[in-house]
Amino acid sequence: MKILLLGSGGREHALAWKMTQSTLCEQLFIAPGNAGTAQHGQNVDIAVSDFKKIKAFCLENAITLVVPGSEEPLVKGIYDFFQQDEALKHIPVMGPSAYAAQLEGSKAFAKQFMSRHNIPTAAYREFDESTYEEGVAYLRQHATPIVLKADGLAAGKGVVILEDREAAVTEFTQMIREAKFGDASKKVVVEQFLSGIELSVFVLTDGKSYQLLPSAKDYKRIGEGDTGLNTGGMGAVSPVPFADKAFMDQVIEQVIKPTVDGLAKENIVYNGFIFFGLIRVDGAPFVIEYNCRMGDPETEVVMPRLQNDLLELFQSVIDGKLSAQKVYEDSRVATTVMLVAGGYPEAYEKGKVITNIPVQTQDQLVFQAGTKASGGDILTNGGRVLTITSLASDLGIALSHSRQTAESIDFEGKYYRRDIGFEFV
């Protein structure tokens, strides 16, 4: 296979690392990539949603598989772009159609889908400008806390949880009438607040069958003890200690099977990953959200624990033979700790020199996220900079190894959470 991987984060570095272990991988290109992905293939200066340039590159380089890492090209319809172009339609895209990608791209679409297929999720209502006054009245009698979600993609910032009804009305007004999140908040979903513990579950699907991948739990808050602002993710652990067989059987029967069966019943084209953002409430799983790609930093613990050849799994999706596969997981625990730039997730500086990045070993992997190479140096080039994944027989040992390496790597303003996995250790 000659593969084009789209993206530039730690998730894409982990996917590049995994795919290049396959004997099926003839050549890997990453657009636009980062200093880490360049260790596994050739970076190409093309934006993930520049479909015209992606087309030209695929044809010039005889690409045989496109793997979108992030949600942006999927929601914007890269699958459909390839299918509808005679010159491209022979090249498989490992991702859903634009219609299916609304499971991530539209909170209202996802909620309606879950409702149709009796998938457990929080009760909700949706509002837009035409029902604004009705929405205000609804909020003023709603139980608190109140969850407000911008319907569209808002770079992970479109979810607000408020304890006060009038504060919720103000936020609701800013979303719909003042375009706080641009077009993403033209429609707002008001959701029941669920109290419990969250986890991420992943499958690879061809829209009819699926294979379950290792589970993970990520940590979104910037501050230790899960405090402060939300981020793109400060670390993750896999497997999830409380996700035992009994709980996962519930997840399969109540969430995964109804989702994949629902896609098949509605003839929704879906080839690729489904990310189930779940919350365990009184022992039962509820869906908080769907994503139509792997999570970040969850990919950085899931891929090291996946013992299968990832490209063989992708080929089985393309061939319609996914149901014949069996997924194998490393019995070890994987943990990852994210090093971020000072000031993140608010204003931060780029261009800081990174030193003491260790060599990859079987037990520890450093995946690069916001980095770039410059004159022999590796520089910071984003808010989330590096993610340090450790594998060990025990969660405490793995976390200790990740923290030790996080301490030894250096760049100006470096910050990381020292308590990833705190509730399990």
Coordinates of C-alpha atoms in Angstrom, one line a residue:
M1 CA 0.0 0.0 0.0
K2 CA 1.0 3.6 -0.7
I3 CA -0.7 5.5 2.0
L4 CA -1.6 9.2 2.6
L5 CA -2.3 10.0 6.3
L6 CA -4.0 13.3 6.9
G7 CA -3.1 15.2 10.1
S8 CA -0.3 16.6 12.2
G9 CA -0.9 15.6 15.9
G10 CA 0.1 12.9 18.3
R11 CA -2.7 10.7 17.0
E12 CA -1.2 10.9 13.5
H13 CA 2.3 10.1 14.8
A14 CA 0.9 7.0 16.6
L15 CA -1.0 5.9 13.5
A16 CA 2.1 6.4 11.3
W17 CA 4.2 4.4 13.8
K18 CA 1.6 1.6 13.8
M19 CA 1.1 1.5 10.0
T20 CA 4.7 1.4 9.1
Q21 CA 5.1 -1.8 11.2
S22 CA 3.0 -3.6 8.6
T23 CA 4.5 -5.6 5.7
L24 CA 1.6 -4.1 3.6
C25 CA 3.1 -0.6 4.0
E26 CA 5.1 0.2 0.9
Q27 CA 5.3 4.0 1.4
L28 CA 3.7 6.4 3.8
F29 CA 3.1 10.1 3.3
I30 CA 1.7 12.4 6.0
A31 CA 0.0 15.7 5.2
P32 CA 1.0 18.0 6.8
G33 CA 2.7 15.9 9.5
N34 CA 5.1 17.0 12.2
A35 CA 8.7 16.3 13.3
G36 CA 7.7 12.9 14.7
T37 CA 5.7 11.6 11.7
A38 CA 8.8 12.4 9.6
Q39 CA 10.5 9.5 11.4
H40 CA 8.1 7.1 9.7
G41 CA 7.3 8.6 6.3
Q42 CA 7.5 11.7 4.2
N43 CA 5.7 14.8 5.3
V44 CA 3.9 16.8 2.6
D45 CA 2.9 20.4 3.0
I46 CA -0.8 20.0 2.2
A47 CA -3.7 21.1 4.5
V48 CA -6.1 18.3 5.6
S49 CA -9.1 19.9 3.9
D50 CA -7.4 21.1 0.7
F51 CA -9.1 18.4 -1.4
K52 CA -7.8 19.7 -4.8
K53 CA -4.2 19.4 -3.7
I54 CA -4.9 16.1 -2.0
K55 CA -6.3 14.8 -5.3
A56 CA -3.3 16.0 -7.3
F57 CA -0.9 14.4 -4.8
C58 CA -2.8 11.1 -4.8
L59 CA -2.7 10.8 -8.6
E60 CA 0.9 11.9 -8.9
N61 CA 2.1 9.4 -6.3
A62 CA -0.2 6.4 -7.0
I63 CA -1.7 6.5 -3.5
T64 CA -3.8 3.3 -2.8
L65 CA -5.2 4.3 0.7
V66 CA -6.2 7.6 2.3
V67 CA -6.4 7.6 6.2
P68 CA -7.9 10.9 7.6
G69 CA -6.7 11.3 11.2
S70 CA -8.8 14.2 12.3
E71 CA -12.5 15.0 12.0
E72 CA -12.2 18.1 9.7
P73 CA -11.7 16.3 6.3
L74 CA -14.3 13.7 7.2
V75 CA -17.0 16.2 8.2
K76 CA -16.2 18.2 5.1
G77 CA -16.8 15.2 2.9
I78 CA -13.4 13.7 1.8
Y79 CA -15.0 10.3 1.4
D80 CA -17.6 11.6 -0.9
F81 CA -15.1 13.8 -2.8
F82 CA -13.1 10.6 -3.7
Q83 CA -16.2 8.5 -4.5
Q84 CA -17.7 11.1 -6.8
D85 CA -14.5 11.7 -8.8
E86 CA -13.8 9.1 -11.6
A87 CA -10.1 9.6 -11.3
L88 CA -10.1 9.0 -7.5
K89 CA -13.0 6.5 -6.8
H90 CA -10.6 3.5 -6.9
I91 CA -8.7 4.9 -3.9
P92 CA -10.4 3.8 -0.6
V93 CA -10.8 6.4 2.2
M94 CA -10.7 5.0 5.7
G95 CA -13.5 7.1 7.1
P96 CA -17.3 7.7 6.9
S97 CA -19.3 9.6 4.3
A98 CA -20.1 13.2 5.1
Y99 CA -23.6 12.2 6.0
A100 CA -22.4 9.6 8.5
A101 CA -19.8 12.0 9.8
Q102 CA -22.6 14.2 11.1
L103 CA -22.6 11.8 14.1
E104 CA -19.7 14.0 15.2
G105 CA -20.3 17.1 13.1
S106 CA -23.9 17.7 14.5
K107 CA -24.9 17.0 18.1
A108 CA -28.6 17.2 17.0
F109 CA -28.0 14.6 14.3
A110 CA -26.3 12.3 16.7
K111 CA -29.0 12.7 19.3
Q112 CA -31.8 12.0 16.8
F113 CA -29.9 8.9 15.6
M114 CA -29.6 7.6 19.2
S115 CA -33.3 8.3 19.8
R116 CA -34.3 6.3 16.7
H117 CA -32.2 3.3 17.8
N118 CA -32.9 3.4 21.5
I119 CA -29.3 4.0 22.4
P120 CA -29.0 5.3 26.0
T121 CA -28.1 9.0 26.2
A122 CA -29.0 12.1 28.2
A123 CA -32.4 13.6 27.7
Y124 CA -32.2 16.7 25.4
R125 CA -33.9 19.5 23.4
E126 CA -32.5 21.4 20.5
F127 CA -33.1 25.1 19.7
D128 CA -32.1 27.7 17.0
E129 CA -33.0 31.3 16.2
S130 CA -36.6 30.4 15.3
T131 CA -37.2 28.7 18.7
Y132 CA -34.9 31.1 20.7
E133 CA -37.7 32.4 23.1
E134 CA -38.9 28.9 23.7
G135 CA -35.4 27.9 24.6
V136 CA -35.0 30.7 27.1
A137 CA -38.3 29.7 28.8
Y138 CA -37.1 26.0 28.8
L139 CA -33.8 27.0 30.4
R140 CA -35.5 29.0 33.2
Q141 CA -37.3 25.9 34.4
H142 CA -34.5 23.4 33.7
A143 CA -32.9 21.4 36.6
T144 CA -29.3 22.5 37.2
P145 CA -26.5 21.9 36.3
I146 CA -27.4 22.7 32.6
V147 CA -25.4 21.3 29.7
L148 CA -25.3 23.5 26.6
K149 CA -23.7 22.1 23.4
A150 CA -23.0 24.0 20.1
D151 CA -24.5 21.7 17.5
G152 CA -21.4 21.8 15.1
L153 CA -17.7 21.4 15.4
A154 CA -16.2 24.0 17.8
A155 CA -12.6 22.7 18.3
G156 CA -13.6 20.9 21.5
K157 CA -14.8 24.2 23.1
G158 CA -18.5 24.1 22.3
V159 CA -19.7 22.4 25.5
V160 CA -20.6 24.5 28.6
I161 CA -21.9 23.2 31.9
L162 CA -23.5 25.9 34.1
E163 CA -24.9 25.8 37.7
D164 CA -27.0 28.9 37.3
R165 CA -30.1 29.2 35.1
E166 CA -29.6 32.9 34.2
A167 CA -25.9 32.2 33.3
A168 CA -27.2 29.5 31.0
V169 CA -29.6 31.9 29.4
T170 CA -26.7 34.4 28.8
E171 CA -24.5 31.6 27.3
F172 CA -27.4 30.3 25.2
T173 CA -27.9 33.9 23.9
Q174 CA -24.2 34.3 23.1
M175 CA -24.2 31.0 21.2
I176 CA -27.3 31.6 19.1
R177 CA -27.5 35.4 18.7
E178 CA -23.9 36.5 19.0
A179 CA -22.3 33.5 17.2
K180 CA -20.0 32.7 20.1
F181 CA -18.9 29.6 18.2
G182 CA -19.6 30.8 14.7
D183 CA -21.9 28.7 12.6
A184 CA -21.4 25.8 15.0
S185 CA -23.7 27.4 17.6
K186 CA -26.5 28.4 15.2
K187 CA -28.2 25.5 16.7
V188 CA -27.8 24.6 20.4
V189 CA -28.5 21.3 22.2
V190 CA -29.7 21.6 25.8
E191 CA -28.9 18.4 27.6
Q192 CA -29.6 16.7 31.0
F193 CA -26.5 16.6 33.2
L194 CA -25.3 13.1 33.9
S195 CA -23.0 12.4 36.9
G196 CA -20.6 9.5 36.6
I197 CA -17.1 8.5 35.3
E198 CA -16.2 8.8 31.6
L199 CA -14.4 6.5 29.2
S200 CA -13.7 6.1 25.5
V201 CA -14.6 3.0 23.5
F202 CA -13.5 2.5 19.9
V203 CA -14.5 0.2 17.1
L204 CA -13.4 -0.3 13.5
T205 CA -16.4 -0.8 11.3
D206 CA -17.4 -1.4 7.7
G207 CA -20.9 -0.1 8.5
K208 CA -22.3 -3.7 9.0
S209 CA -19.9 -5.5 11.3
Y210 CA -17.3 -4.2 13.7
Q211 CA -14.2 -5.1 15.7
L212 CA -13.8 -3.7 19.2
L213 CA -10.4 -2.0 20.0
P214 CA -8.8 -1.4 23.4
S215 CA -10.7 1.0 25.6
A216 CA -9.2 4.2 27.1
K217 CA -9.8 7.0 29.5
D218 CA -8.5 10.5 28.8
Y219 CA -8.1 13.6 31.0
K220 CA -9.4 16.8 29.5
R221 CA -8.8 19.4 32.2
I222 CA -5.6 21.4 32.4
G223 CA -5.3 21.2 36.2
E224 CA -4.5 18.4 38.5
G225 CA -7.6 16.8 40.2
D226 CA -9.5 17.5 36.9
T227 CA -9.7 21.3 37.5
G228 CA -9.4 24.3 35.3
L229 CA -10.1 24.8 31.6
N230 CA -10.8 22.0 29.1
T231 CA -8.0 21.0 26.7
G232 CA -7.6 18.7 23.8
G233 CA -6.5 16.1 26.3
M234 CA -3.7 15.9 28.9
G235 CA -3.1 12.2 29.1
A236 CA -4.8 8.8 29.0
V237 CA -4.8 5.2 30.3
S238 CA -5.7 1.9 28.7
P239 CA -7.4 -0.4 29.6
V240 CA -10.0 1.4 31.8
P241 CA -9.9 -0.4 35.2
F242 CA -13.6 -0.3 35.8
A243 CA -14.5 -1.4 32.3
D244 CA -14.7 -5.1 33.1
K245 CA -16.3 -7.8 31.0
A246 CA -19.8 -7.3 32.6
F247 CA -19.7 -3.5 31.9
M248 CA -18.3 -4.0 28.4
D249 CA -21.0 -6.6 27.6
Q250 CA -23.5 -3.8 28.4
V251 CA -21.7 -1.4 26.2
I252 CA -21.7 -3.9 23.3
E253 CA -25.4 -4.8 23.7
Q254 CA -26.8 -1.3 24.5
V255 CA -24.5 1.0 22.5
I256 CA -22.2 -0.6 19.9
K257 CA -24.5 -3.2 18.3
P258 CA -27.5 -0.7 18.1
T259 CA -25.2 1.9 16.5
V260 CA -23.7 -0.4 13.9
D261 CA -27.1 -2.0 13.2
G262 CA -28.6 1.5 12.9
L263 CA -26.0 2.5 10.3
A264 CA -26.8 -0.7 8.3
K265 CA -30.6 -0.2 8.6
E266 CA -30.4 3.4 7.4
N267 CA -28.0 2.5 4.6
I268 CA -25.4 5.0 6.0
V269 CA -22.0 4.5 4.4
Y270 CA -19.4 4.1 7.2
N271 CA -15.9 2.7 6.8
G272 CA -13.5 3.5 9.6
F273 CA -13.4 4.2 13.3
I274 CA -16.2 5.1 15.6
F275 CA -15.3 6.7 18.9
F276 CA -18.0 6.3 21.6
G277 CA -17.6 8.9 24.3
L278 CA -19.3 7.2 27.3
I279 CA -20.2 7.9 30.9
R280 CA -20.9 5.2 33.4
V281 CA -23.9 6.2 35.5
D282 CA -24.9 3.9 38.4
G283 CA -23.1 1.0 36.6
A284 CA -24.8 1.6 33.2
P285 CA -23.3 3.1 30.0
F286 CA -24.7 6.3 28.4
V287 CA -23.4 8.0 25.2
I288 CA -22.1 11.5 25.7
E289 CA -20.9 11.9 22.1
Y290 CA -19.8 10.1 18.9
N291 CA -16.6 10.9 17.1
C292 CA -15.9 9.6 13.6
R293 CA -12.2 9.1 14.1
M294 CA -9.8 8.0 16.8
G295 CA -9.3 10.2 19.9
D296 CA -6.2 12.1 20.8
P297 CA -4.4 11.3 23.2
E298 CA -6.3 8.0 23.4
T299 CA -4.7 6.8 20.1
E300 CA -1.3 7.0 21.8
V301 CA -2.4 4.3 24.3
V302 CA -4.7 2.3 22.1
M303 CA -2.3 1.7 19.2
P304 CA 0.6 0.5 21.3
R305 CA -1.8 -2.1 23.0
L306 CA -3.3 -3.2 19.6
Q307 CA -1.3 -6.3 18.6
N308 CA -3.0 -6.7 15.2
D309 CA -1.5 -5.4 11.9
L310 CA -3.5 -2.2 11.5
L311 CA -3.3 -2.3 7.7
E312 CA -4.6 -5.8 7.6
L313 CA -7.6 -4.6 9.5
F314 CA -8.0 -1.7 7.1
Q315 CA -7.8 -4.1 4.2
S316 CA -10.5 -6.3 5.7
V317 CA -12.8 -3.2 5.9
I318 CA -12.1 -2.5 2.2
D319 CA -12.7 -6.1 1.2
G320 CA -15.9 -6.5 3.3
K321 CA -14.2 -9.2 5.5
L322 CA -13.9 -7.4 8.8
S323 CA -16.2 -9.8 10.6
A324 CA -13.7 -12.6 10.0
Q325 CA -11.0 -10.8 11.9
K326 CA -10.1 -11.1 15.6
V327 CA -8.5 -8.3 17.6
Y328 CA -5.7 -9.1 20.0
E329 CA -4.7 -6.8 22.9
D330 CA -1.4 -6.5 24.7
S331 CA -2.0 -7.6 28.3
R332 CA 0.1 -4.7 29.6
V333 CA -1.3 -1.3 30.8
A334 CA -0.5 1.7 28.6
T335 CA -0.4 5.3 30.0
T336 CA 0.4 8.5 28.3
V337 CA 1.2 12.0 29.7
M338 CA 1.0 15.1 27.5
L339 CA 3.6 17.8 27.7
V340 CA 2.1 21.2 26.8
A341 CA 3.3 24.7 26.1
G342 CA 3.1 27.2 29.0
G343 CA -0.2 29.1 28.9
Y344 CA -2.1 26.4 27.0
P345 CA -5.1 26.1 26.5
E346 CA -5.1 29.9 26.4
A347 CA -2.3 32.0 24.7
Y348 CA 1.1 30.3 24.4
E349 CA 4.3 30.7 22.5
K350 CA 5.8 28.5 19.8
G351 CA 9.4 27.9 18.7
K352 CA 10.9 26.7 21.9
V353 CA 13.8 24.2 21.5
I354 CA 13.0 20.7 22.9
T355 CA 15.9 18.7 24.3
N356 CA 16.3 15.2 25.8
I357 CA 13.7 13.4 23.8
P358 CA 14.5 9.7 24.5
V359 CA 14.9 7.0 21.9
Q360 CA 11.8 4.8 21.4
T361 CA 11.9 1.4 23.2
Q362 CA 9.5 -1.5 23.5
D363 CA 8.3 -0.1 26.8
Q364 CA 8.2 3.6 26.1
L365 CA 7.2 5.7 23.1
V366 CA 7.3 9.4 22.6
F367 CA 4.7 10.6 20.1
Q368 CA 5.1 14.2 18.8
A369 CA 2.1 16.4 18.5
G370 CA 2.9 20.2 18.2
T371 CA 6.4 20.0 16.9
K372 CA 8.5 21.0 13.8
A373 CA 12.1 20.4 12.7
S374 CA 14.3 23.4 12.2
G375 CA 18.0 23.3 11.4
G376 CA 18.7 20.1 13.4
D377 CA 16.5 21.2 16.3
I378 CA 13.0 20.1 17.2
L379 CA 10.8 23.1 18.2
T380 CA 7.4 23.5 19.8
N381 CA 4.8 24.2 17.3
G382 CA 1.5 23.9 19.1
G383 CA -0.2 23.9 22.5
R384 CA 0.1 20.1 23.0
V385 CA 3.7 19.3 22.2
L386 CA 4.6 15.7 23.1
T387 CA 2.9 12.7 24.6
I388 CA 4.9 10.1 26.5
T389 CA 3.4 6.5 26.4
S390 CA 4.7 3.8 28.8
L391 CA 3.7 0.1 28.9
A392 CA 4.0 -1.9 32.0
S393 CA 2.4 -4.8 33.9
D394 CA 0.9 -2.4 36.4
L395 CA -0.8 1.1 36.0
G396 CA 1.3 2.7 38.8
I397 CA 4.5 1.5 37.2
A398 CA 3.5 2.7 33.8
L399 CA 2.5 6.1 35.1
S400 CA 5.7 6.4 37.1
H401 CA 7.8 5.8 33.9
S402 CA 5.8 8.3 31.9
R403 CA 6.2 11.0 34.6
Q404 CA 10.0 10.3 34.9
T405 CA 10.4 10.9 31.2
A406 CA 8.1 13.9 31.2
E407 CA 10.4 15.4 33.9
S408 CA 13.6 14.7 31.9
I409 CA 12.4 16.2 28.5
D410 CA 13.0 19.9 28.5
F411 CA 11.6 23.0 26.8
E412 CA 10.9 26.5 28.1
G413 CA 7.4 26.7 29.7
K414 CA 6.9 22.9 29.8
Y415 CA 3.8 21.8 31.8
Y416 CA 2.2 18.4 32.4
R417 CA -0.2 16.8 34.8
R418 CA 1.4 14.6 37.4
D419 CA -1.9 12.9 38.3
I420 CA -3.0 11.2 35.2
G421 CA -4.9 8.0 36.3
F422 CA -5.2 9.4 39.8
E423 CA -8.5 7.8 40.6
F424 CA -7.2 4.3 39.9
V425 CA -3.8 4.4 41.7

